[in-house]
JSON list of C-alpha atoms in Angstrom, two decimals:
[
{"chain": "S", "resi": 1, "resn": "UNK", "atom": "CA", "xyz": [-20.84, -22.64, -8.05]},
{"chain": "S", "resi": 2, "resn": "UNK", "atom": "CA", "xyz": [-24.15, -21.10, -7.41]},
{"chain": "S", "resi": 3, "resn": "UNK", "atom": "CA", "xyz": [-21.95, -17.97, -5.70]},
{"chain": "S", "resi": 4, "resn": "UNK", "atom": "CA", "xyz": [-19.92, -17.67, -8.68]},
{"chain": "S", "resi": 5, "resn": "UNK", "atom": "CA", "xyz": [-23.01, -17.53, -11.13]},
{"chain": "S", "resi": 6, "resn": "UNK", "atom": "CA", "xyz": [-25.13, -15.09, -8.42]},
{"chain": "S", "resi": 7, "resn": "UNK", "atom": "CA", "xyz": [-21.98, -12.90, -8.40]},
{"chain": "S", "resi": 8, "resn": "UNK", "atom": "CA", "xyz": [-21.56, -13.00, -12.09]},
{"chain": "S", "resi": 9, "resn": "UNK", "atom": "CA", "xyz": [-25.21, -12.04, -13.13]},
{"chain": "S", "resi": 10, "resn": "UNK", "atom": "CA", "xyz": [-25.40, -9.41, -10.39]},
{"chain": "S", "resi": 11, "resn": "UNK", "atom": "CA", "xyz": [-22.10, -7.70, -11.56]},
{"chain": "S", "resi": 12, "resn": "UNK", "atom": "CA", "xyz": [-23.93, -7.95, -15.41]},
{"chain": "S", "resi": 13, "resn": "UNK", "atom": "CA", "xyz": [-27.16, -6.28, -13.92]},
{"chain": "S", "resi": 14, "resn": "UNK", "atom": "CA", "xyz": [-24.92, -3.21, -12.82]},
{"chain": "S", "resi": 15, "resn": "UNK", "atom": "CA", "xyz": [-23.25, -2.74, -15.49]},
{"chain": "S", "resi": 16, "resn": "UNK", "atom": "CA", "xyz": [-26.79, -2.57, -17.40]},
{"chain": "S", "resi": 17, "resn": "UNK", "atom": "CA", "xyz": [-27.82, -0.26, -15.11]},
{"chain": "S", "resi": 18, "resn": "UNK", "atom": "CA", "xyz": [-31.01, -2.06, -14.01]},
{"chain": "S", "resi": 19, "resn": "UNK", "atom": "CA", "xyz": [-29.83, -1.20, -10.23]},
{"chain": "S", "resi": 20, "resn": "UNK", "atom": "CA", "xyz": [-29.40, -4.05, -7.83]},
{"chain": "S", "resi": 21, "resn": "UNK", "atom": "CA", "xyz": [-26.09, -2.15, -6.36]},
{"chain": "S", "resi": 22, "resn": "UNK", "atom": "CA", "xyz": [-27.72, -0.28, -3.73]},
{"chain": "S", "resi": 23, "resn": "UNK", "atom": "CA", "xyz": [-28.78, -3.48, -1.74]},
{"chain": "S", "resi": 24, "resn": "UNK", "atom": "CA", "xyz": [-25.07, -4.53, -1.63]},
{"chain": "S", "resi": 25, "resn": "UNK", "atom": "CA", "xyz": [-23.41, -1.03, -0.55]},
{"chain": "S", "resi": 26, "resn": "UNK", "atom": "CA", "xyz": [-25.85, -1.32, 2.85]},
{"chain": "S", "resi": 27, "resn": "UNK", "atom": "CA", "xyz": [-24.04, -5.06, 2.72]},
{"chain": "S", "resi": 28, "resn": "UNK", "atom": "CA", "xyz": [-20.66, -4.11, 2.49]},
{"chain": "S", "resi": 29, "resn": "UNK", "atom": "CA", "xyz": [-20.79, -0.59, 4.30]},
{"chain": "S", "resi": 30, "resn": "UNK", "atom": "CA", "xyz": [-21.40, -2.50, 7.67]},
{"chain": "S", "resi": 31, "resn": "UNK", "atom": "CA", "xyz": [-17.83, -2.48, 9.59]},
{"chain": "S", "resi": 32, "resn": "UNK", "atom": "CA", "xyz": [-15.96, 0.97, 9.65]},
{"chain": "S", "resi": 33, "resn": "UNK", "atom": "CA", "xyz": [-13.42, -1.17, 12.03]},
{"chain": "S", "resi": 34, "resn": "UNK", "atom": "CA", "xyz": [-10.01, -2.03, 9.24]},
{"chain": "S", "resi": 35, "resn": "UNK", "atom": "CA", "xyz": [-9.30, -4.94, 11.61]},
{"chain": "S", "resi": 36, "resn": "UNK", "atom": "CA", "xyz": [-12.39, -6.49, 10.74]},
{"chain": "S", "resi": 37, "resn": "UNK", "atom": "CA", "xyz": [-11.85, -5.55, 7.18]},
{"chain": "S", "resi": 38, "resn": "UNK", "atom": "CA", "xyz": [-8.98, -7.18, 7.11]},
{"chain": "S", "resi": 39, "resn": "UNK", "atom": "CA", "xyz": [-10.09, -10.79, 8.71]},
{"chain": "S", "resi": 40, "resn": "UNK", "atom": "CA", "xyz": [-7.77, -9.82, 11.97]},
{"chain": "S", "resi": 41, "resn": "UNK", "atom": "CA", "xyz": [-8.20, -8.98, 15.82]},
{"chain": "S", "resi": 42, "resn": "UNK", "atom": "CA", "xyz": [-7.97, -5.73, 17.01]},
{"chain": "S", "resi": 43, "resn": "UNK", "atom": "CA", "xyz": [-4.49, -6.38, 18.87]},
{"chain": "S", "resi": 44, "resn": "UNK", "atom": "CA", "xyz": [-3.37, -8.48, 15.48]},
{"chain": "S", "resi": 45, "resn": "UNK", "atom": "CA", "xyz": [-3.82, -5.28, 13.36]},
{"chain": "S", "resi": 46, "resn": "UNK", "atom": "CA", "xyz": [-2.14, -2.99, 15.96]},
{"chain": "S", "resi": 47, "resn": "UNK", "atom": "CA", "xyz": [1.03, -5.40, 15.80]},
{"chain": "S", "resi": 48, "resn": "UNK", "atom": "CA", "xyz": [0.32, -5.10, 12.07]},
{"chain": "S", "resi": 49, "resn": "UNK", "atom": "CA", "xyz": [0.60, -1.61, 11.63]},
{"chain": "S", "resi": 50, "resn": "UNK", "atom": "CA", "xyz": [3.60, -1.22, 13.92]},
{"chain": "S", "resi": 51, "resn": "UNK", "atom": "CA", "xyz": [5.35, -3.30, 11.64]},
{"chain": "S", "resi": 52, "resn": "UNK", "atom": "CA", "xyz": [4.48, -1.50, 8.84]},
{"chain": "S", "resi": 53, "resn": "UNK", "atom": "CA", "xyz": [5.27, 1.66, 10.31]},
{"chain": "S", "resi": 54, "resn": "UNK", "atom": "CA", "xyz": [8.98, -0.12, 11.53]},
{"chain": "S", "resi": 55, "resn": "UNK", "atom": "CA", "xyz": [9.78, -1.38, 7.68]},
{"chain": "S", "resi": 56, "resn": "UNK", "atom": "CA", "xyz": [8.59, 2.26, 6.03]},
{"chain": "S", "resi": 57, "resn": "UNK", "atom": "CA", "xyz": [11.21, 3.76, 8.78]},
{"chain": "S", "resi": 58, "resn": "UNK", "atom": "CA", "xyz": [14.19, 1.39, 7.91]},
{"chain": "S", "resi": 59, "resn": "UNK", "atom": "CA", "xyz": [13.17, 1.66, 3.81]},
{"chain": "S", "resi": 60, "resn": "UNK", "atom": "CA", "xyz": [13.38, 5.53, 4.26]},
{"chain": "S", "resi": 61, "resn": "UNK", "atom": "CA", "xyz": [16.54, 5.47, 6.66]},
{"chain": "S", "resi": 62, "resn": "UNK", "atom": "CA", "xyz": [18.27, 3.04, 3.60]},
{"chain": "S", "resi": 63, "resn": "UNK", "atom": "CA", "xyz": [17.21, 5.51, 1.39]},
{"chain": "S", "resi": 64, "resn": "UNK", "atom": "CA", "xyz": [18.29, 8.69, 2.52]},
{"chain": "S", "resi": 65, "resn": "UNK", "atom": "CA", "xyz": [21.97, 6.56, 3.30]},
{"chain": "S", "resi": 66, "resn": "UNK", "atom": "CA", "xyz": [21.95, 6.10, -0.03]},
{"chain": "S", "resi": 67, "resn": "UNK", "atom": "CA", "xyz": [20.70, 9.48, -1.46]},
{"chain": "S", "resi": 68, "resn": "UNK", "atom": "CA", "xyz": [23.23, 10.50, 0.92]},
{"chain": "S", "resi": 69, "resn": "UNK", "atom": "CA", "xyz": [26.26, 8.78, -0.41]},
{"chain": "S", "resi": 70, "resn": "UNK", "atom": "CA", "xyz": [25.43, 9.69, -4.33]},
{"chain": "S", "resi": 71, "resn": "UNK", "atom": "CA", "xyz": [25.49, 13.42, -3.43]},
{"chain": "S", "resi": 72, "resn": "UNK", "atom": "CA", "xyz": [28.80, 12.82, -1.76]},
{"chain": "S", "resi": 73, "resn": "UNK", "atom": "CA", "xyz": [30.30, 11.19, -4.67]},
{"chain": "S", "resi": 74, "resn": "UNK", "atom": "CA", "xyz": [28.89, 13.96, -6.77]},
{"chain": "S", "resi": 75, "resn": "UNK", "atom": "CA", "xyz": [30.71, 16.35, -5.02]},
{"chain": "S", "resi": 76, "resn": "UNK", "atom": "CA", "xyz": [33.50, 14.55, -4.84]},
{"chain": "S", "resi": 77, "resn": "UNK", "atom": "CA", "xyz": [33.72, 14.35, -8.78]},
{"chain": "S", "resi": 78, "resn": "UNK", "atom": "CA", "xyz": [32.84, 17.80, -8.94]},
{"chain": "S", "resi": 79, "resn": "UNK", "atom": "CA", "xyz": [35.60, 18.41, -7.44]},
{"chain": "S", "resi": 80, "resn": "UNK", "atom": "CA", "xyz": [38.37, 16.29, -8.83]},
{"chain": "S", "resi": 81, "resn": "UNK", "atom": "CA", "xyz": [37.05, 17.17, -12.53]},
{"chain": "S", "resi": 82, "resn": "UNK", "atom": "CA", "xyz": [36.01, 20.67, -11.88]},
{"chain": "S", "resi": 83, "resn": "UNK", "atom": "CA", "xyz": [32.56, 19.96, -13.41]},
{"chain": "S", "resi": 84, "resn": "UNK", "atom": "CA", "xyz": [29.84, 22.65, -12.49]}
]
């Protein structure tokens, strides 16, 4: 409770203007490591992004299937109905 109400005047004090901010940017500036930022191990946020990277590669690969597909019924009704 006592967090809650410390965060909650502090984020009031900012938006006043009366400063307080700078003390808490050398707090949260600490760790430049995004495994750390992110509560994991190092090895955990390697296996992380590789499966991120994995999913982005099959979400493109469906994608250009199916980009793929539309322009070839395009055509394909281009053709039959002699649209332009």
């Amino acid at each position: 409770m006592a967090f809650f109400m410390k965060t909650m005047i502090s984020n009031q004090v900012k938006n006043l203007g009366f400063g307080g901010g700078s003390e808490e940017k050398k707090e949260e500036g600490g760790t430049s490591d995004p495994a750390a930022a992110h509560g994991m191990t190092r090895e955990e946020y390697e296996e992380y992004q590789k499966q991120m990277i994995e999913e982005k590669m099959e979400r493109d690969a469906a994608f250009t299937q199916k980009k793929a597909e539309r322009a070839c019924l395009r055509v394909h009704l281009r053709e039959k109905y002699r649209l332009p």
